[in-house]
Short mmCIF file of C-alpha atoms in Angstrom, two decimals:
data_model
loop_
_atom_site.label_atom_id
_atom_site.label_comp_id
_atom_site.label_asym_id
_atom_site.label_seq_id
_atom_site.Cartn_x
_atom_site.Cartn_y
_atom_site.Cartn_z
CA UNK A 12 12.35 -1.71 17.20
CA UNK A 13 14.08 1.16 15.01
CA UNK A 14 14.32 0.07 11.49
CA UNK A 15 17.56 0.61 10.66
CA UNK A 16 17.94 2.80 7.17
CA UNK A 17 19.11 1.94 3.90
CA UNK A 18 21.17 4.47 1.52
CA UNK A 19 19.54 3.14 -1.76
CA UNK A 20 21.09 3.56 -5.49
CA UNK A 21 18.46 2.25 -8.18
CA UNK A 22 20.14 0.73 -11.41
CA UNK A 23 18.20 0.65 -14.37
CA UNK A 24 19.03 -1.38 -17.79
CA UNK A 25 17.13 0.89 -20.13
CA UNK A 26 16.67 -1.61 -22.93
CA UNK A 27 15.36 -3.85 -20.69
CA UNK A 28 13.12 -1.82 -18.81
CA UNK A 29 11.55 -0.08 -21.77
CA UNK A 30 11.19 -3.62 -22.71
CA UNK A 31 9.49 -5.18 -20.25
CA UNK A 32 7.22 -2.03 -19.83
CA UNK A 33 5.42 -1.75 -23.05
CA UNK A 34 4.96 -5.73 -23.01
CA UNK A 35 3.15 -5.80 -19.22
CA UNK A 36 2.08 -2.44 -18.60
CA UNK A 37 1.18 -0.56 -21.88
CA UNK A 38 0.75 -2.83 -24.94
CA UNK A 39 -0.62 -0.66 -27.35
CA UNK A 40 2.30 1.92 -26.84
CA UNK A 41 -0.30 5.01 -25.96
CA UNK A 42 1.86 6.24 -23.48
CA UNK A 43 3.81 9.39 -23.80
CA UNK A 44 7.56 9.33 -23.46
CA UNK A 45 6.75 11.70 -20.59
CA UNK A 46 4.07 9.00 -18.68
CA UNK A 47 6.84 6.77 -19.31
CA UNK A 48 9.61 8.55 -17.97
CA UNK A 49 7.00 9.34 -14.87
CA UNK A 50 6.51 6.04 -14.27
CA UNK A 51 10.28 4.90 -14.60
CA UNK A 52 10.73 7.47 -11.73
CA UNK A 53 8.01 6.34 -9.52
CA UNK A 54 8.75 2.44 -10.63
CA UNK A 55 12.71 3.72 -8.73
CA UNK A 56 11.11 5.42 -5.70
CA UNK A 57 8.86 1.92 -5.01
CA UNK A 58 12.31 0.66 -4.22
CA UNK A 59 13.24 3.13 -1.94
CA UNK A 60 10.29 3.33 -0.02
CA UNK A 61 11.31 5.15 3.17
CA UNK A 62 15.19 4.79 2.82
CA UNK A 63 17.39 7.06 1.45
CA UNK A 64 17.91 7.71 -1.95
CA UNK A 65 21.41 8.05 -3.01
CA UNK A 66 20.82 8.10 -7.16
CA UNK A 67 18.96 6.83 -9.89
CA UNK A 68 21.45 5.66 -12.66
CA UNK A 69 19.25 5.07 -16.04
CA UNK A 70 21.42 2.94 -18.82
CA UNK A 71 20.68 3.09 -22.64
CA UNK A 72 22.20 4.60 -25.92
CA UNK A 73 21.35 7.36 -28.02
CA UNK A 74 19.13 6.31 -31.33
CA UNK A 75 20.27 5.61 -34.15
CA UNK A 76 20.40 8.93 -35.99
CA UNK A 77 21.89 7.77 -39.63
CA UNK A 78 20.65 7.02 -42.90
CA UNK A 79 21.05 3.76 -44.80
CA UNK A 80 19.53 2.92 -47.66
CA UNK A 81 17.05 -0.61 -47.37
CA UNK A 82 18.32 -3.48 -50.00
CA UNK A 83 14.42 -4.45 -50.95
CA UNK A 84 12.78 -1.06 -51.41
CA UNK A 85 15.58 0.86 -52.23
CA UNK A 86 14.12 2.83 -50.23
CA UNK A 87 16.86 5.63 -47.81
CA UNK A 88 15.51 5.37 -44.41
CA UNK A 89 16.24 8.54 -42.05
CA UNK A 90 16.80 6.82 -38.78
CA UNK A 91 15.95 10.38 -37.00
CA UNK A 92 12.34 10.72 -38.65
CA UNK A 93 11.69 7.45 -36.87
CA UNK A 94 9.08 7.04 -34.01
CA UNK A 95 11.82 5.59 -31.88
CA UNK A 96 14.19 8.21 -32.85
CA UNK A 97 11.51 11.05 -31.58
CA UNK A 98 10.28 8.60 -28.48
CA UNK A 99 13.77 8.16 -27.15
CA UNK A 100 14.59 11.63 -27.57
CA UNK A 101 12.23 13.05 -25.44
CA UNK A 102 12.01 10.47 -23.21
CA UNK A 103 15.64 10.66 -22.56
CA UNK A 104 14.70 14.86 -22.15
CA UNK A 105 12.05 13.66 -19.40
CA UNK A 106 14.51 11.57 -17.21
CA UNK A 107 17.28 14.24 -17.04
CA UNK A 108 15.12 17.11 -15.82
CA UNK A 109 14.08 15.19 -12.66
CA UNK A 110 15.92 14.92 -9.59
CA UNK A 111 18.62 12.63 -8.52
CA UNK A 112 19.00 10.87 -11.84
CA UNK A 113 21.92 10.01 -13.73
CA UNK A 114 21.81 9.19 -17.66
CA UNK A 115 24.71 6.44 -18.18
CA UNK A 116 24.84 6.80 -22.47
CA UNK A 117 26.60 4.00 -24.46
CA UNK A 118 26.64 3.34 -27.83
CA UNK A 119 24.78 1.61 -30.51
CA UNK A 120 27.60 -0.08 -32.76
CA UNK A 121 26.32 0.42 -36.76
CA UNK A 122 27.03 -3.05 -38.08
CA UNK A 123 25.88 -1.77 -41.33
CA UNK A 124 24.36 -5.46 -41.75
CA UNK A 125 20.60 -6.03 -42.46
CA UNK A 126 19.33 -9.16 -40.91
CA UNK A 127 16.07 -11.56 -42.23
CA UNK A 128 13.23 -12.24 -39.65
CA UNK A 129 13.65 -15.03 -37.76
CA UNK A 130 12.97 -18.39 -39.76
CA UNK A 131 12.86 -16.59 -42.89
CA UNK A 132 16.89 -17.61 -43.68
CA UNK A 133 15.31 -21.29 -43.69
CA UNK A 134 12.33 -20.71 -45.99
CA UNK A 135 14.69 -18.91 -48.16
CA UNK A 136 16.91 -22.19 -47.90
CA UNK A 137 14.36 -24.80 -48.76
CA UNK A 138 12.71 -22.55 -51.56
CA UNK A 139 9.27 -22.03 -49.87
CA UNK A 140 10.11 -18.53 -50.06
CA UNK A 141 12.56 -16.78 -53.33
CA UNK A 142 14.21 -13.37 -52.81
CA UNK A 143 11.95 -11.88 -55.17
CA UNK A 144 9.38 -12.45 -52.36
CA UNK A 145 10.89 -10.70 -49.69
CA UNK A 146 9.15 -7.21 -48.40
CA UNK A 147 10.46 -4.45 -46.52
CA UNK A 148 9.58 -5.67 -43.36
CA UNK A 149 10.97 -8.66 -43.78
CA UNK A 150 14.65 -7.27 -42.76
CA UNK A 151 15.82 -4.99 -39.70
CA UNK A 152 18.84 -3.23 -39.73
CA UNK A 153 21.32 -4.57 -37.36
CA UNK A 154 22.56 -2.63 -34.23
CA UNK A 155 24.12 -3.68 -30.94
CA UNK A 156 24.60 -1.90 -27.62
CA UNK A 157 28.05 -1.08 -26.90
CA UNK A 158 29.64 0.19 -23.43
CA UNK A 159 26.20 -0.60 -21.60
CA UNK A 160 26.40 -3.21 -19.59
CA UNK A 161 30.06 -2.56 -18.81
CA UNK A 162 29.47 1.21 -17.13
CA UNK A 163 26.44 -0.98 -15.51
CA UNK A 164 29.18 -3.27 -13.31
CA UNK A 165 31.56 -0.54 -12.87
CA UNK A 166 29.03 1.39 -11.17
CA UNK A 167 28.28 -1.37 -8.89
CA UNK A 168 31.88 -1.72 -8.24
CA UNK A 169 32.36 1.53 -7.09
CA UNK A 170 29.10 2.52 -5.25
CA UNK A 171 30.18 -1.23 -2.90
CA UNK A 172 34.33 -0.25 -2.72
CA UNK A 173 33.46 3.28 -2.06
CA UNK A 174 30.73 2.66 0.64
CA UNK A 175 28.66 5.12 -1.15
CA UNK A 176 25.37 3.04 -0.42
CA UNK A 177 24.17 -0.09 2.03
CA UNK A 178 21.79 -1.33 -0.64
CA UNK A 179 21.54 -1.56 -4.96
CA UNK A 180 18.14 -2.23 -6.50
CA UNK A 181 19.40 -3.47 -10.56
CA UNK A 182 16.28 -3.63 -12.54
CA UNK A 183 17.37 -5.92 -15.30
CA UNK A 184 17.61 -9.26 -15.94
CA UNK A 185 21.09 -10.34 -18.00
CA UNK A 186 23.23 -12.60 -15.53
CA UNK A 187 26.35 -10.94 -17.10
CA UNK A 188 25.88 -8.60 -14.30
CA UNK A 189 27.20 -11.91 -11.85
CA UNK A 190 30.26 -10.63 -10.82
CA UNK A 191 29.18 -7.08 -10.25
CA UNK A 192 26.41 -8.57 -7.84
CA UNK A 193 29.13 -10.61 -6.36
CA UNK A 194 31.66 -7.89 -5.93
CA UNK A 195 28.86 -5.75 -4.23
CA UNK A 196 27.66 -8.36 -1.96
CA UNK A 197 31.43 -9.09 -0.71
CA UNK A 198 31.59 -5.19 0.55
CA UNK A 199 28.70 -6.20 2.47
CA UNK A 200 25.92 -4.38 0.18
CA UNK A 201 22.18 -5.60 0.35
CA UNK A 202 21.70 -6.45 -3.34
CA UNK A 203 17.87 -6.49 -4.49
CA UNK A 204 17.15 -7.73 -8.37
CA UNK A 205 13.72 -6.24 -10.15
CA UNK A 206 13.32 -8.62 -13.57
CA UNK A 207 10.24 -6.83 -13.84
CA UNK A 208 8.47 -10.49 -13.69
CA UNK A 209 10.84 -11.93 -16.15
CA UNK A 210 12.38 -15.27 -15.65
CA UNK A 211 15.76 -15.28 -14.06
CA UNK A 212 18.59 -17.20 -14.50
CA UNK A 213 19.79 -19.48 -11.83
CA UNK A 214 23.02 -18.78 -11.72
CA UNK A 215 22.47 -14.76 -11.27
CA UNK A 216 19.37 -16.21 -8.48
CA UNK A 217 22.33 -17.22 -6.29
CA UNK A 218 24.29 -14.35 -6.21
CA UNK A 219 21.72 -11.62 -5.30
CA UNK A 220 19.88 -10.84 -2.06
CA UNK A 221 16.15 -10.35 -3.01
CA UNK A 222 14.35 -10.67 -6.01
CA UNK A 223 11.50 -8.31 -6.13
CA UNK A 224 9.01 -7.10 -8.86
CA UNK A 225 6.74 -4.28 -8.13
CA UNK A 226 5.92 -2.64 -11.61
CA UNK A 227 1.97 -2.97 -11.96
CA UNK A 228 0.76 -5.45 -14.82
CA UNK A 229 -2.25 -3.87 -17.53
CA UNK A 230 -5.38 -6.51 -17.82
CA UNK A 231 -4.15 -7.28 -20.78
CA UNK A 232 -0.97 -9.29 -19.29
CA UNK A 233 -0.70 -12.28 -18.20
CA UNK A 234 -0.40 -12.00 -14.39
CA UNK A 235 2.38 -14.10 -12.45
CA UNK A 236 1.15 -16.89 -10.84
CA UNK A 237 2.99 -15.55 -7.63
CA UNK A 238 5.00 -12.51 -6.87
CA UNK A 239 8.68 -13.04 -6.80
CA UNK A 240 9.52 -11.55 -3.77
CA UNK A 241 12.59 -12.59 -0.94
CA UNK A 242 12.36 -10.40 1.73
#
C-alpha cells in the first residue's frame, strides 16, 4: 500500500533546543556554532524523513549586544565581547545560508535588573552570607525573551488555516503552545511534539498527535529509560 505523503513544516524553539543540545549531546560545549547549526538541520530533516519539506522555521533573539556596568566588580561588561554574543552570531550566520530555513527573531527585553543565584537571597536573609561576600558570579543580569513564543503560535495558525502543510513537527517543550496545537489539529493537521527527551506536561500530552525524540544522546547523558515515541 502507497504511503500517502506528508507536506512537513519543522518548528524549532531556539532557546530550548540550544538548551537541550549542549545538556544531552555536547556537554563540554566543543562544538562549533557551525556543527551545531549542522546538526540543528539534520536534527529537522530526521522529521521529514521521506515527506516533503515545506520549511524550517528556527525561533530565538538576537544577543544581547549592550554594556552595563556589574554592581560587585564595578566592573563594565561588553555584552558583544561575550562567548555567547560571538556563538550566537555565527551560529545564527550558519542557519540562514542553508536551504529552506526561516529565522523567526524576537527580542530580548533589557530589564536592566541583576538577579542573585538561586538560594543566595536566603543566605543573604539569615546572615550565613553578608553582601560584602558576594562575587561576580554570584549575579546574572536579567533578560527575557520577548515576541518568541507568540510568532511561534501564529505560525502554527496560519500554516493549519492556510492548508500550507498536512503535518507540524514543534521541537520544544512549553505547553503555552496549547492552543496553537489545538488550533492546528482542528484544521485537521498531524501535529508531532520533539521535547528532545524532556518531560512534558500533561496537559500539552493531550493536545498533540505524536511525541517523538530522535536527537542522539553523548555517553555522558543519562539515557531515557524508553523512547517517547506515538506513532
Amino acid at each position: 500500500m502507497r504511503r500517502d505523503v506528508q507536506t512537513v513544516a519543522v518548528l524549532i524553539d531556539g532557546g530550548f533546543f540550544l538548551k537541550r543540545y549542549f545538556s544531552l549531546v555536547n556537554p563540554s560545549r566543543t562544538h562549533s556554532p557551525e556543527e551545531v547549526a549542522e546538526n540543528l538541520y539534520n536534527i529537522a530533516l530526521e522529521h521529514v524523513r521521506d515527506n516533503h519539506l515545506y520549511r524550517i522555521f528556527y525561533y530565538d533573539c538576537k544577543p544581547f549586544d549592550k554594556r552595563v556596568h556589574h554592581p560587585v566588580s564595578k566592573k563594565s561588561l561588553d555584552f558583544r565581547k561575550s562567548a555567547l554574543y560571538s556563538f550566537k552570531t555565527a551560529f545564527f550566520d550558519a542557519l540562514r545560508r542553508k536551504r529552506k530555513i526561516a529565522l523567526r527573531m524576537g527580542m530580548l527585553k533589557d530589564s536592566k535588573n541583576w538577579l542573585l543565584k538561586p538560594g543566595l537571597a536566603k543566605e543573604l536573609v539569615q546572615g550565613s552570607v553578608s553582601v560584602a561576600d558576594l562575587k561576580e558570579e554570584d549575579l546574572h543580569y536579567e533578560l527575557r525573551q520577548k515576541g518568541v513564543d507568540m510568532k511561534i503560535g501564529i505560525d502554527i495558525a496560519l500554516l493549519a488555516f492556510k492548508k500550507l502543510v498536512t503535518q507540524i513537527v514543534l521541537i520544544g517543550g512549553d505547553a503555552d503552545f496549547v492552543p496553537a496545537s489545538k488550533v492546528a489539529r482542528r484544521e485537521g493537521v498531524d501535529f508531532i511534539l520533539d521535547p528532545m527527551w524532556n518531560n512534558v506536561d500533561d496537559s500539552m500530552i493531550d493536545h498533540i498527535d505524536g511525541l517523538q525524540s530522535i536527537i542522539p544522546l553523548s555517553r555522558s547523558a543519562n539515557t531515557p529509560p524508553s523512547e517517547n515515541r506515538i506513532p
